Amino acid sequence: MSNERDVPLVIHDFHDLLSLLLRVRFPEADTMPYWSFLKLRNNILHNCDMVLLFLFEQYKLLPYRMDIHVVLNELRHDTLNVKKACGKEGSSIWRPGRRRNIKHLKALYEEMRLAAVLLCQGSNPELMDDVARAL
Amino acid sequence: MPRRKKIEPGTNDKAVAGMRDSALEFLMAQYRDALQYTNELKRAIASFSGELPPDSRYRYASMTVGEAVVNFLDRVEKPHSIRQLISELESGGCTFGVIKSRDEIVRKAVMAFVRQNKLVWLDKEKTIVARPSWNAKKI
């Protein structure tokens, strides 16, 4: 019997990616309560995983365009940086009233968003704003 | 006062649903036609080899931002600031969205190409861009 979870998720193009992304909105302040941060972090990690899956397909589809490759590498670099920044946890995260500083993560996520917009500009310029909004 | 005709329950809902369906169908048809037309245009453009002349208003329309910057710098063989690059790309029909600023997009593209040693920053403030292959004399 085949299970739906056995089928690997393949993201062919920006249309597929857009349908899978979760909206991430950082607060204006540089810190936020830990509980809210954990919710936000789930969405960020989900988006990072989707972007990495998408990149995996793009490397196979566009092996001959050097200019696109530069942007693919940049997006991969930025996405891995965001994942790394999300993963750092202190041992006392459950202390009541604890707030998480998100300034660094916000900047890294913005870099990832920009790299995604740049990649979209090369292949699907009509979706640039949609990608910026969806991420 | 004239009596109002009794409307059967559900009749109005059906009319609204019908209008909604026909409007959506019309929009979908337009969208599909636009997609088909875009793809046809892309295929037709790809069938031409070579680039547009340097004074064309659409010389960067089908290029990525980084590629357009490299292309421009190779042509003029002179370092340029980010501002100058933005105005050059704008005049060449490069596509920018409306959510992210032009400065952010161009700076990011240049940074990606700098990381791959295809471009270099000439100053500490990271405002002037050049090609790494240029020797000191040219700069």
Short mmCIF file of C-alpha atoms in Angstrom, two decimals:
data_model
loop_
_atom_site.label_atom_id
_atom_site.label_comp_id
_atom_site.label_asym_id
_atom_site.label_seq_id
_atom_site.Cartn_x
_atom_site.Cartn_y
_atom_site.Cartn_z
CA MET A 1 0.00 0.00 0.00
CA SER A 2 1.47 3.36 -0.95
CA ASN A 3 1.44 6.20 1.49
CA GLU A 4 1.20 9.83 0.37
CA ARG A 5 4.21 10.64 2.57
CA ASP A 6 6.37 8.23 0.55
CA VAL A 7 6.09 10.48 -2.52
CA PRO A 8 8.89 13.07 -2.45
CA LEU A 9 7.83 16.70 -2.72
CA VAL A 10 9.12 18.18 -5.97
CA ILE A 11 8.91 21.95 -6.55
CA HIS A 12 9.31 22.58 -10.27
CA ASP A 13 8.80 26.32 -10.59
CA PHE A 14 8.00 29.58 -8.80
CA HIS A 15 4.25 28.94 -9.11
CA ASP A 16 4.65 25.71 -7.09
CA LEU A 17 6.91 27.44 -4.59
CA LEU A 18 4.48 30.32 -4.07
CA SER A 19 1.66 27.92 -3.27
CA LEU A 20 3.76 26.24 -0.57
CA LEU A 21 5.24 29.24 1.22
CA LEU A 22 3.95 30.48 4.57
CA ARG A 23 3.78 34.18 5.28
CA VAL A 24 6.47 35.47 7.64
CA ARG A 25 6.00 38.91 9.16
CA PHE A 26 8.56 40.18 11.65
CA PRO A 27 7.44 42.71 14.26
CA GLU A 28 8.82 46.24 14.11
CA ALA A 29 10.66 45.83 17.41
CA ASP A 30 13.98 44.01 17.63
CA THR A 31 12.78 41.64 20.34
CA MET A 32 9.68 39.49 20.70
CA PRO A 33 8.23 37.09 23.30
CA TYR A 34 9.66 33.64 23.04
CA TRP A 35 6.29 31.96 22.45
CA SER A 36 5.58 34.18 19.44
CA PHE A 37 9.11 33.64 18.20
CA LEU A 38 8.67 29.86 18.23
CA LYS A 39 5.56 30.20 16.05
CA LEU A 40 7.40 32.51 13.66
CA ARG A 41 10.40 30.20 13.62
CA ASN A 42 8.24 27.27 12.44
CA ASN A 43 7.11 29.31 9.43
CA ILE A 44 10.66 30.48 8.70
CA LEU A 45 12.04 26.95 8.81
CA HIS A 46 9.20 25.70 6.62
CA ASN A 47 9.95 28.41 4.03
CA CYS A 48 13.68 27.63 4.15
CA ASP A 49 12.99 23.94 3.52
CA MET A 50 10.70 24.78 0.60
CA VAL A 51 13.30 27.12 -0.91
CA LEU A 52 16.02 24.46 -0.58
CA LEU A 53 13.79 21.86 -2.24
CA PHE A 54 13.06 24.33 -5.02
CA LEU A 55 16.78 25.05 -5.46
CA PHE A 56 17.51 21.32 -5.69
CA GLU A 57 15.27 21.15 -8.78
CA GLN A 58 16.60 24.40 -10.25
CA TYR A 59 20.20 23.16 -10.18
CA LYS A 60 19.08 20.26 -12.38
CA LEU A 61 16.94 22.39 -14.70
CA LEU A 62 19.31 25.31 -15.33
CA PRO A 63 22.82 23.84 -15.46
CA TYR A 64 23.94 25.96 -18.40
CA ARG A 65 23.08 29.51 -17.24
CA MET A 66 26.05 30.81 -15.28
CA ASP A 67 24.33 34.06 -14.28
CA ILE A 68 21.43 32.11 -12.78
CA HIS A 69 23.88 29.78 -11.04
CA VAL A 70 25.45 32.71 -9.21
CA VAL A 71 22.04 33.72 -7.87
CA LEU A 72 21.14 30.10 -7.04
CA ASN A 73 24.31 29.83 -4.96
CA GLU A 74 23.55 33.13 -3.26
CA LEU A 75 20.03 32.04 -2.35
CA ARG A 76 21.31 28.69 -1.06
CA HIS A 77 23.94 30.47 1.03
CA ASP A 78 21.38 32.90 2.49
CA THR A 79 18.82 30.16 3.19
CA LEU A 80 21.35 28.03 5.05
CA ASN A 81 22.39 31.11 7.05
CA VAL A 82 18.77 31.70 8.09
CA LYS A 83 18.36 28.06 9.13
CA LYS A 84 21.56 28.25 11.14
CA ALA A 85 20.41 31.44 12.90
CA CYS A 86 17.04 29.82 13.72
CA GLY A 87 18.64 26.76 15.22
CA LYS A 88 20.66 28.49 17.91
CA GLU A 89 18.91 27.96 21.24
CA GLY A 90 19.99 28.78 24.77
CA SER A 91 19.43 26.32 27.60
CA SER A 92 17.07 28.64 29.51
CA ILE A 93 14.51 29.34 26.78
CA TRP A 94 11.51 28.49 28.96
CA ARG A 95 12.17 31.17 31.56
CA PRO A 96 8.94 33.23 31.92
CA GLY A 97 8.97 36.65 30.28
CA ARG A 98 11.98 35.79 28.19
CA ARG A 99 12.24 37.69 24.92
CA ARG A 100 14.20 36.72 21.86
CA ASN A 101 16.37 39.20 19.96
CA ILE A 102 15.43 38.86 16.29
CA LYS A 103 17.47 41.70 14.80
CA HIS A 104 20.10 39.41 13.28
CA LEU A 105 17.54 36.87 12.04
CA LYS A 106 15.43 39.62 10.51
CA ALA A 107 18.43 40.91 8.54
CA LEU A 108 19.34 37.40 7.36
CA TYR A 109 15.76 36.65 6.31
CA GLU A 110 15.65 39.90 4.37
CA GLU A 111 18.80 38.85 2.52
CA MET A 112 17.17 35.52 1.66
CA ARG A 113 14.03 37.30 0.46
CA LEU A 114 16.13 39.57 -1.75
CA ALA A 115 18.05 36.63 -3.22
CA ALA A 116 14.75 34.88 -4.02
CA VAL A 117 13.44 38.04 -5.72
CA LEU A 118 16.67 38.24 -7.70
CA LEU A 119 16.37 34.63 -8.86
CA CYS A 120 12.76 35.25 -9.82
CA GLN A 121 13.83 38.32 -11.80
CA GLY A 122 15.98 36.07 -13.96
CA SER A 123 13.41 33.42 -14.75
CA ASN A 124 9.90 34.73 -13.95
CA PRO A 125 10.07 38.54 -13.65
CA GLU A 126 6.28 38.78 -13.52
CA LEU A 127 6.32 36.96 -10.16
CA MET A 128 8.95 39.13 -8.43
CA ASP A 129 6.48 40.99 -6.25
CA ASP A 130 4.53 37.83 -5.47
CA VAL A 131 7.70 36.14 -4.21
CA ALA A 132 8.63 39.18 -2.10
CA ARG A 133 5.14 39.18 -0.60
CA ALA A 134 4.86 35.41 -0.07
CA LEU A 135 8.16 35.09 1.77
CA MET B 1 -48.92 50.37 -2.91
CA PRO B 2 -48.10 47.72 -5.51
CA ARG B 3 -47.48 44.34 -4.11
CA ARG B 4 -44.00 42.94 -4.38
CA LYS B 5 -43.62 39.68 -6.19
CA LYS B 6 -42.70 36.91 -3.87
CA ILE B 7 -39.16 35.74 -4.58
CA GLU B 8 -38.62 32.06 -4.09
CA PRO B 9 -35.90 31.34 -1.56
CA GLY B 10 -32.58 30.54 -3.21
CA THR B 11 -33.33 32.23 -6.57
CA ASN B 12 -31.26 35.31 -5.77
CA ASP B 13 -28.38 33.16 -4.50
CA LYS B 14 -28.38 31.21 -7.75
CA ALA B 15 -28.22 34.41 -9.83
CA VAL B 16 -25.32 35.75 -7.74
CA ALA B 17 -23.50 32.43 -7.99
CA GLY B 18 -24.03 32.43 -11.75
CA MET B 19 -22.62 35.94 -12.09
CA ARG B 20 -19.64 35.02 -9.92
CA ASP B 21 -18.95 31.91 -12.01
CA SER B 22 -19.16 33.74 -15.33
CA ALA B 23 -16.90 36.58 -14.09
CA LEU B 24 -14.36 34.10 -12.78
CA GLU B 25 -14.53 32.10 -15.99
CA PHE B 26 -13.92 35.26 -18.03
CA LEU B 27 -10.92 36.24 -15.89
CA MET B 28 -9.48 32.71 -16.05
CA ALA B 29 -9.80 32.70 -19.84
CA GLN B 30 -8.00 36.06 -20.03
CA TYR B 31 -5.29 34.80 -17.66
CA ARG B 32 -4.78 31.62 -19.68
CA ASP B 33 -4.54 33.61 -22.93
CA ALA B 34 -2.03 36.00 -21.36
CA LEU B 35 0.09 33.07 -20.13
CA GLN B 36 0.00 31.43 -23.54
CA TYR B 37 0.93 34.70 -25.23
CA THR B 38 3.81 35.29 -22.78
CA ASN B 39 5.20 31.81 -23.42
CA GLU B 40 4.93 32.28 -27.17
CA LEU B 41 6.76 35.61 -26.91
CA LYS B 42 9.49 34.02 -24.77
CA ARG B 43 9.97 31.23 -27.32
CA ALA B 44 10.08 33.73 -30.18
CA ILE B 45 12.65 35.90 -28.36
CA ALA B 46 14.80 32.84 -27.60
CA SER B 47 14.89 31.95 -31.28
CA PHE B 48 16.95 35.09 -32.01
CA SER B 49 20.68 34.92 -31.39
CA GLY B 50 22.88 37.81 -30.26
CA GLU B 51 22.06 40.90 -28.24
CA LEU B 52 20.26 44.15 -28.91
CA PRO B 53 22.34 47.25 -29.81
CA PRO B 54 23.71 49.19 -26.80
CA ASP B 55 21.34 52.12 -27.37
CA SER B 56 18.19 49.99 -27.41
CA ARG B 57 15.58 50.71 -24.73
CA TYR B 58 15.17 46.97 -24.13
CA ARG B 59 18.81 45.86 -24.10
CA TYR B 60 18.59 44.42 -20.55
CA ALA B 61 14.94 43.33 -20.62
CA SER B 62 15.69 39.61 -20.80
CA MET B 63 18.84 39.63 -18.64
CA THR B 64 19.30 39.07 -14.94
CA VAL B 65 20.44 42.15 -13.00
CA GLY B 66 23.91 40.69 -12.39
CA GLU B 67 24.34 39.70 -16.02
CA ALA B 68 23.25 43.17 -17.15
CA VAL B 69 25.78 44.83 -14.80
CA VAL B 70 28.62 42.59 -16.05
CA ASN B 71 27.54 43.19 -19.64
CA PHE B 72 27.50 46.97 -19.16
CA LEU B 73 30.87 47.11 -17.36
CA ASP B 74 32.48 44.95 -20.05
CA ARG B 75 31.18 47.35 -22.68
CA VAL B 76 32.24 50.62 -21.06
CA GLU B 77 35.38 49.25 -19.31
CA LYS B 78 35.13 51.80 -16.51
CA PRO B 79 34.12 51.42 -12.83
CA HIS B 80 30.64 52.68 -11.96
CA SER B 81 28.78 53.47 -8.77
CA ILE B 82 25.59 51.65 -7.75
CA ARG B 83 23.54 54.77 -8.58
CA GLN B 84 24.98 54.95 -12.10
CA LEU B 85 24.34 51.24 -12.57
CA ILE B 86 20.71 51.66 -11.51
CA SER B 87 20.08 54.45 -13.99
CA GLU B 88 21.79 52.45 -16.75
CA LEU B 89 19.68 49.36 -16.01
CA GLU B 90 16.51 51.47 -15.89
CA SER B 91 17.28 53.02 -19.26
CA GLY B 92 17.92 49.53 -20.67
CA GLY B 93 14.51 48.18 -19.66
CA CYS B 94 15.70 45.90 -16.84
CA THR B 95 12.76 44.48 -14.85
CA PHE B 96 12.42 45.57 -11.22
CA GLY B 97 9.48 44.86 -9.00
CA VAL B 98 7.68 47.42 -6.88
CA ILE B 99 8.10 45.87 -3.45
CA LYS B 100 11.90 45.79 -3.26
CA SER B 101 13.81 48.96 -4.09
CA ARG B 102 16.11 49.13 -7.09
CA ASP B 103 19.06 49.94 -4.85
CA GLU B 104 18.49 46.78 -2.77
CA ILE B 105 18.13 44.56 -5.85
CA VAL B 106 21.20 45.89 -7.67
CA ARG B 107 23.32 45.84 -4.50
CA LYS B 108 22.32 42.23 -3.80
CA ALA B 109 23.09 41.16 -7.38
CA VAL B 110 26.49 42.84 -7.22
CA MET B 111 27.21 41.20 -3.86
CA ALA B 112 26.37 37.77 -5.30
CA PHE B 113 28.68 38.36 -8.25
CA VAL B 114 31.44 39.69 -5.95
CA ARG B 115 31.19 36.46 -3.92
CA GLN B 116 31.79 34.51 -7.16
CA ASN B 117 34.74 36.78 -8.18
CA LYS B 118 32.96 38.16 -11.22
CA LEU B 119 32.84 41.72 -9.84
CA VAL B 120 34.82 43.63 -7.20
CA TRP B 121 34.14 46.58 -4.90
CA LEU B 122 36.62 49.38 -5.37
CA ASP B 123 35.96 51.23 -2.12
CA LYS B 124 35.39 50.32 1.51
CA GLU B 125 31.88 51.80 1.52
CA LYS B 126 30.93 49.33 -1.25
CA THR B 127 29.57 51.85 -3.71
CA ILE B 128 31.85 51.54 -6.75
CA VAL B 129 31.89 48.37 -8.83
CA ALA B 130 34.48 47.10 -11.31
CA ARG B 131 35.50 43.89 -13.05
CA PRO B 132 38.29 41.92 -11.34
CA SER B 133 40.05 41.33 -14.65
CA TRP B 134 40.79 45.03 -15.09
CA ASN B 135 44.31 45.94 -14.18
CA ALA B 136 45.24 48.91 -12.01
CA LYS B 137 45.97 51.08 -15.04
CA LYS B 138 42.48 50.75 -16.42
CA ILE B 139 40.94 51.67 -13.07
#
